[in-house]
mmCIF file of C-alpha atoms in Angstrom:
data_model
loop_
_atom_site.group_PDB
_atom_site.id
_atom_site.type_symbol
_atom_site.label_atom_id
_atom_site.label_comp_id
_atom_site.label_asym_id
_atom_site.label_seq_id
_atom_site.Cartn_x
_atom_site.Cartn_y
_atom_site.Cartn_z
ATOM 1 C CA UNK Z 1 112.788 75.363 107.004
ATOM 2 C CA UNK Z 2 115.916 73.549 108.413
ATOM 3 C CA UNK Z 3 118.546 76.274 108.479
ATOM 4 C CA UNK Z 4 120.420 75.094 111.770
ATOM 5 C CA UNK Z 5 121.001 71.404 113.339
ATOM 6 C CA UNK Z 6 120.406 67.842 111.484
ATOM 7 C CA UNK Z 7 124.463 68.109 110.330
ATOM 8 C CA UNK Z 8 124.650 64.529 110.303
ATOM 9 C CA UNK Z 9 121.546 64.141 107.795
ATOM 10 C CA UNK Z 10 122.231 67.391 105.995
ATOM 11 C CA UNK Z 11 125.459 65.640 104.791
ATOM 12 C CA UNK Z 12 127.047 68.961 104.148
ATOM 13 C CA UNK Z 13 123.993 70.509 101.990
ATOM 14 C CA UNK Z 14 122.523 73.978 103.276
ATOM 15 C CA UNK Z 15 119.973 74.612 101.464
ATOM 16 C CA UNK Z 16 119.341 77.845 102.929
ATOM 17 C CA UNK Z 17 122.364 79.237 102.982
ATOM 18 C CA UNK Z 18 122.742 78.001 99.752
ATOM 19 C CA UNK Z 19 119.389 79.763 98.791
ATOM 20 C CA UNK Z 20 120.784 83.052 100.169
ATOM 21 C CA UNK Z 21 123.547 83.484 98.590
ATOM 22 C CA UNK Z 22 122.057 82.289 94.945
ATOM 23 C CA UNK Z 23 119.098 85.014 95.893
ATOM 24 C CA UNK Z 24 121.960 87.795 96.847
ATOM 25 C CA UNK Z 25 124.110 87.188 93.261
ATOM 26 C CA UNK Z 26 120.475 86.857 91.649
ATOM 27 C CA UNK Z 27 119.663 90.443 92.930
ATOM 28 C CA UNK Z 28 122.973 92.068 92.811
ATOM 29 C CA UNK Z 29 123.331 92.034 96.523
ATOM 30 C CA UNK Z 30 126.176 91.509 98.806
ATOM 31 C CA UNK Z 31 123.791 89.787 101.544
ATOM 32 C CA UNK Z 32 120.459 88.247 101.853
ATOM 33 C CA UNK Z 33 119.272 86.396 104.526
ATOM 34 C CA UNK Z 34 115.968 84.267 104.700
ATOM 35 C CA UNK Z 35 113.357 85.306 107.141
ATOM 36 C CA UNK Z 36 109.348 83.473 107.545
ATOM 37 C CA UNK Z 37 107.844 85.686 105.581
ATOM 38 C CA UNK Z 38 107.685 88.702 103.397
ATOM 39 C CA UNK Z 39 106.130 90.707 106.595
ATOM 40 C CA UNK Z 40 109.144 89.450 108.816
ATOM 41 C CA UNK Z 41 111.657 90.534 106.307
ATOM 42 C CA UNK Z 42 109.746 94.022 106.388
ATOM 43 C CA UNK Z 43 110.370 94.046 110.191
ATOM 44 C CA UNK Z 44 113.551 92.487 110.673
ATOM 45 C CA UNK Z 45 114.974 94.725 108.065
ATOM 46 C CA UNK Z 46 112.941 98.018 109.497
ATOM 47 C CA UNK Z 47 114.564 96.847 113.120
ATOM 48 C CA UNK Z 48 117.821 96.252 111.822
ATOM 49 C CA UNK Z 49 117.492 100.103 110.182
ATOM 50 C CA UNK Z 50 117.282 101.125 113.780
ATOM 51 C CA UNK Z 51 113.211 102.390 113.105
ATOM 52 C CA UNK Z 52 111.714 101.966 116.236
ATOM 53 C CA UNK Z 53 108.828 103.753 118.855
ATOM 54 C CA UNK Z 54 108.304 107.270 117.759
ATOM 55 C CA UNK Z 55 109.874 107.558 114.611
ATOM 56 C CA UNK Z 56 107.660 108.015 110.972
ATOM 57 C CA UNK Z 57 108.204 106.024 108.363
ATOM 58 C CA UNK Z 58 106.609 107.316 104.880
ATOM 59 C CA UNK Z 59 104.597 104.479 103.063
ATOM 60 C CA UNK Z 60 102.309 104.893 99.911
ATOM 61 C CA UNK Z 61 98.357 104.918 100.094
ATOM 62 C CA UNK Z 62 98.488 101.843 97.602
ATOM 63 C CA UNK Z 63 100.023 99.294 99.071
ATOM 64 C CA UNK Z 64 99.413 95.400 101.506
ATOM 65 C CA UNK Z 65 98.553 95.662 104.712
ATOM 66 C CA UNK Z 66 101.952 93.886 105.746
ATOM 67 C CA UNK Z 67 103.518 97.141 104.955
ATOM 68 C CA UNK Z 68 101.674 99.251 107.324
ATOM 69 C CA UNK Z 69 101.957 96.439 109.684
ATOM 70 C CA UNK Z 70 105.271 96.150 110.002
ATOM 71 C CA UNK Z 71 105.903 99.945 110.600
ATOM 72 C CA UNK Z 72 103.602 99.355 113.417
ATOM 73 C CA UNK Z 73 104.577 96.035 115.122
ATOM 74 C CA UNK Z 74 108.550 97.986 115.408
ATOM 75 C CA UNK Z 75 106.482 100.619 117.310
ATOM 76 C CA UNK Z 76 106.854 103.494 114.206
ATOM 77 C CA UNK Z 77 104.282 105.189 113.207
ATOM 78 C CA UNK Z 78 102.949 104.649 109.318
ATOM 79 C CA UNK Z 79 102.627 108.117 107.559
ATOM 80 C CA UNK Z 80 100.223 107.781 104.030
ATOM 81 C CA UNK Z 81 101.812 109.410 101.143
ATOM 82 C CA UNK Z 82 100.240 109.221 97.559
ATOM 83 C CA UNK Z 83 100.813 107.458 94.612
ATOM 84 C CA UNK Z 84 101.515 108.471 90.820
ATOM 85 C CA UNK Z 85 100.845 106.854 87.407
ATOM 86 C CA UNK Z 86 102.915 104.071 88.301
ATOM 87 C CA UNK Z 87 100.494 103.120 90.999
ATOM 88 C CA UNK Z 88 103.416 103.381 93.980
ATOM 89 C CA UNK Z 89 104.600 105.879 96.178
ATOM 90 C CA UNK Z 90 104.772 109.410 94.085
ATOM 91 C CA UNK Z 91 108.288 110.984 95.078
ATOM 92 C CA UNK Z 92 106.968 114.493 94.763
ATOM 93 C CA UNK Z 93 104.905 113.927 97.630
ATOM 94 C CA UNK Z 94 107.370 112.506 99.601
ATOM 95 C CA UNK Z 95 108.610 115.989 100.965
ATOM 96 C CA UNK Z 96 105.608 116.976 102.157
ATOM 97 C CA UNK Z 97 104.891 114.261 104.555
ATOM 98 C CA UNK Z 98 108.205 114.918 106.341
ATOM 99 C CA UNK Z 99 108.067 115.827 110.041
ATOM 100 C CA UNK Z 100 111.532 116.006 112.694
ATOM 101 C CA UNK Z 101 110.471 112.409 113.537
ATOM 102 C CA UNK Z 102 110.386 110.925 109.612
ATOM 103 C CA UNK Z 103 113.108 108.460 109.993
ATOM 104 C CA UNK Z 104 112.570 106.399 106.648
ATOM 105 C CA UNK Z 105 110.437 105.633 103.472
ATOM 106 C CA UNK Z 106 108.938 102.342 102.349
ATOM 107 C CA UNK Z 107 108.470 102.691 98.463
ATOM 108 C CA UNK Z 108 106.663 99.273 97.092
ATOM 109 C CA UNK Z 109 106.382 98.563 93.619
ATOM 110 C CA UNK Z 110 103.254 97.046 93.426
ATOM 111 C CA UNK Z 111 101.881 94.032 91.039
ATOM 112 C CA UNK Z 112 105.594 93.855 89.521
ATOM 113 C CA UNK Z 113 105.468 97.838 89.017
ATOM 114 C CA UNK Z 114 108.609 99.351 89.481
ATOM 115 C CA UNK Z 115 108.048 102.713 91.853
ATOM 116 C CA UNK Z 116 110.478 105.930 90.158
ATOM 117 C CA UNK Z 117 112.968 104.288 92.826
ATOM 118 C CA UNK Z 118 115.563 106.459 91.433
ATOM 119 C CA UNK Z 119 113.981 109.781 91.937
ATOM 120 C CA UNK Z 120 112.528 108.407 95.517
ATOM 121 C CA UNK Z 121 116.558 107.508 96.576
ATOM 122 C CA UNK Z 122 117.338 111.188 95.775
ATOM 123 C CA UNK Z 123 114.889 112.812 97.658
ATOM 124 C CA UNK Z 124 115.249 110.384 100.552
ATOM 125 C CA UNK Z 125 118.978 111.298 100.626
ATOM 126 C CA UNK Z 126 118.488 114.894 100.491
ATOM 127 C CA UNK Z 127 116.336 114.770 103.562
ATOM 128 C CA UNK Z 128 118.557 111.942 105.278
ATOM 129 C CA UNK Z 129 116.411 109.177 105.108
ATOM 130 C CA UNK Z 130 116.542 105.752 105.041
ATOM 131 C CA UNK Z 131 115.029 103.675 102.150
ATOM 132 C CA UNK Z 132 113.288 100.097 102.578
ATOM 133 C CA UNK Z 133 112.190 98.585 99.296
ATOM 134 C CA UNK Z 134 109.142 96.725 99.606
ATOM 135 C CA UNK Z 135 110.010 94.145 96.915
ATOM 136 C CA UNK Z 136 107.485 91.110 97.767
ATOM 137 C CA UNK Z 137 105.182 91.532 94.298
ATOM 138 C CA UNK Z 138 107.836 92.111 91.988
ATOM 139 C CA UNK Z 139 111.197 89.717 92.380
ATOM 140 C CA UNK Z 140 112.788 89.786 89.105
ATOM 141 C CA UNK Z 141 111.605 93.248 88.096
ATOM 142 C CA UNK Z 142 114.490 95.964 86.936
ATOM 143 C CA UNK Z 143 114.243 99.483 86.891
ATOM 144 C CA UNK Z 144 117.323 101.224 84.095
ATOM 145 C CA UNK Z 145 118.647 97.843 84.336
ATOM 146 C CA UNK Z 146 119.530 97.042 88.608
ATOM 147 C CA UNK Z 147 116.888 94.830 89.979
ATOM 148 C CA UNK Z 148 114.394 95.911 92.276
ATOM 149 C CA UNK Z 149 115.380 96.170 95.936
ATOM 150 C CA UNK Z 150 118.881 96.586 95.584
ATOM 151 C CA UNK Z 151 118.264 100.601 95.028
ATOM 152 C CA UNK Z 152 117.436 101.196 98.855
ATOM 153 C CA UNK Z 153 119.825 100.648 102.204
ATOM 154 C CA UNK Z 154 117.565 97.626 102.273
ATOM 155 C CA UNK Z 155 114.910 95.563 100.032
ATOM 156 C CA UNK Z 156 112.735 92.413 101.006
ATOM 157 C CA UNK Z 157 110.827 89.984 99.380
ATOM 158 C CA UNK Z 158 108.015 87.516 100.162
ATOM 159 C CA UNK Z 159 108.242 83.915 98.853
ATOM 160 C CA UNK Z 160 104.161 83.411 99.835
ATOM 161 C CA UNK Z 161 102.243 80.709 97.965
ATOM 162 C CA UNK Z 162 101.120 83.630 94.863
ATOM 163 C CA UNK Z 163 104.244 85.417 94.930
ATOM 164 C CA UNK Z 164 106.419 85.077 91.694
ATOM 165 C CA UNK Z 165 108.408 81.940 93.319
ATOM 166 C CA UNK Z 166 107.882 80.757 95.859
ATOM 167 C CA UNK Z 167 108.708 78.134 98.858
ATOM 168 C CA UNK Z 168 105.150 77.272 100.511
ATOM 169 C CA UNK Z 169 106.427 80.388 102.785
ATOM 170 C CA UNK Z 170 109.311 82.486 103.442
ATOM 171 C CA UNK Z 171 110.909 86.235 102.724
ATOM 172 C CA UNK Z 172 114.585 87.333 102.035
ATOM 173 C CA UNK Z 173 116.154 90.609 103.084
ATOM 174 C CA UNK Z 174 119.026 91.975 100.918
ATOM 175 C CA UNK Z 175 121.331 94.752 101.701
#
């Protein structure tokens, strides 16, 4: 809530700096950085990917709305894939949803389920895409050991009231 100002009364305590970097050696990250929400770290982290008006971005047909919203609010248009047994985004369908304007993919593991994030990295780099983990329902989760939103160029996280901690509010990006 108080990242900048108040040095005086902070007495050299930074709590969310603090909280960043904890969260970044937590998830085997060389950076996070705290955002309002889990839907702002979705768009900050789409905007700082460079996905912007006109480009596709490959989500699965399972997934919160904040997801689809975010592809929208950076002006990119949200392109339904399906899912698999694992509930998330099914890799083998990933291929056949890409168009000259598919820019990136948005796999989400859903209710703590990890997505086949390794098999969904290797088709996204065979077809040069960019990969934003959509981490906010399962922080702490693994997949073959590396946590959850680490696998991507980016992951984010939602710190919402139901989440699996939480902070009233918030969302951290890693990369």
């Amino acid at each position: 809530f108080a990242r900048y100002g108040f040095d005086k009364e902070r007495a050299g305590f930074w709590k969310a700096r603090d909280f960043e970097t904890a969260f970044a050696k937590y998830e085997g990250a060389k950076y996070a950085l705290g955002v309002t929400s889990g839907s702002a770290a979705l768009k900050v982290a789409l905007t700082a990917l460079d996905i912007g008006p006109g480009d596709e971005v490959i989500c699965p047909a399972f997934t919160f709305m904040a997801t689809y919203e975010a592809v929208l609010e950076v002006g990119a248009i949200p392109v339904m894939a399906d899912i698999d047994e694992t509930l998330n985004l099914d890799p083998d369908d990933i291929p056949d949803k890409i168009t000259p304007r598919t820019k990136a993919v948005i796999p989400v593991h859903m209710c703590g389920s990890p997505a086949r994030i390794d098999k969904i990295v290797k088709v996204a780099k065979k077809h040069k895409l960019l990969v934003l983990e959509d981490t906010a329902q399962a922080l702490g989760a693994s997949f073959k050991g590396k946590k959850l939103g680490t696998f991507g160029n980016m992951g984010s996280f939602s710190f919402d009231h139901y989440k699996t901690i939480t902070t009233g509010e918030g969302g951290m990006v890693v990369t």
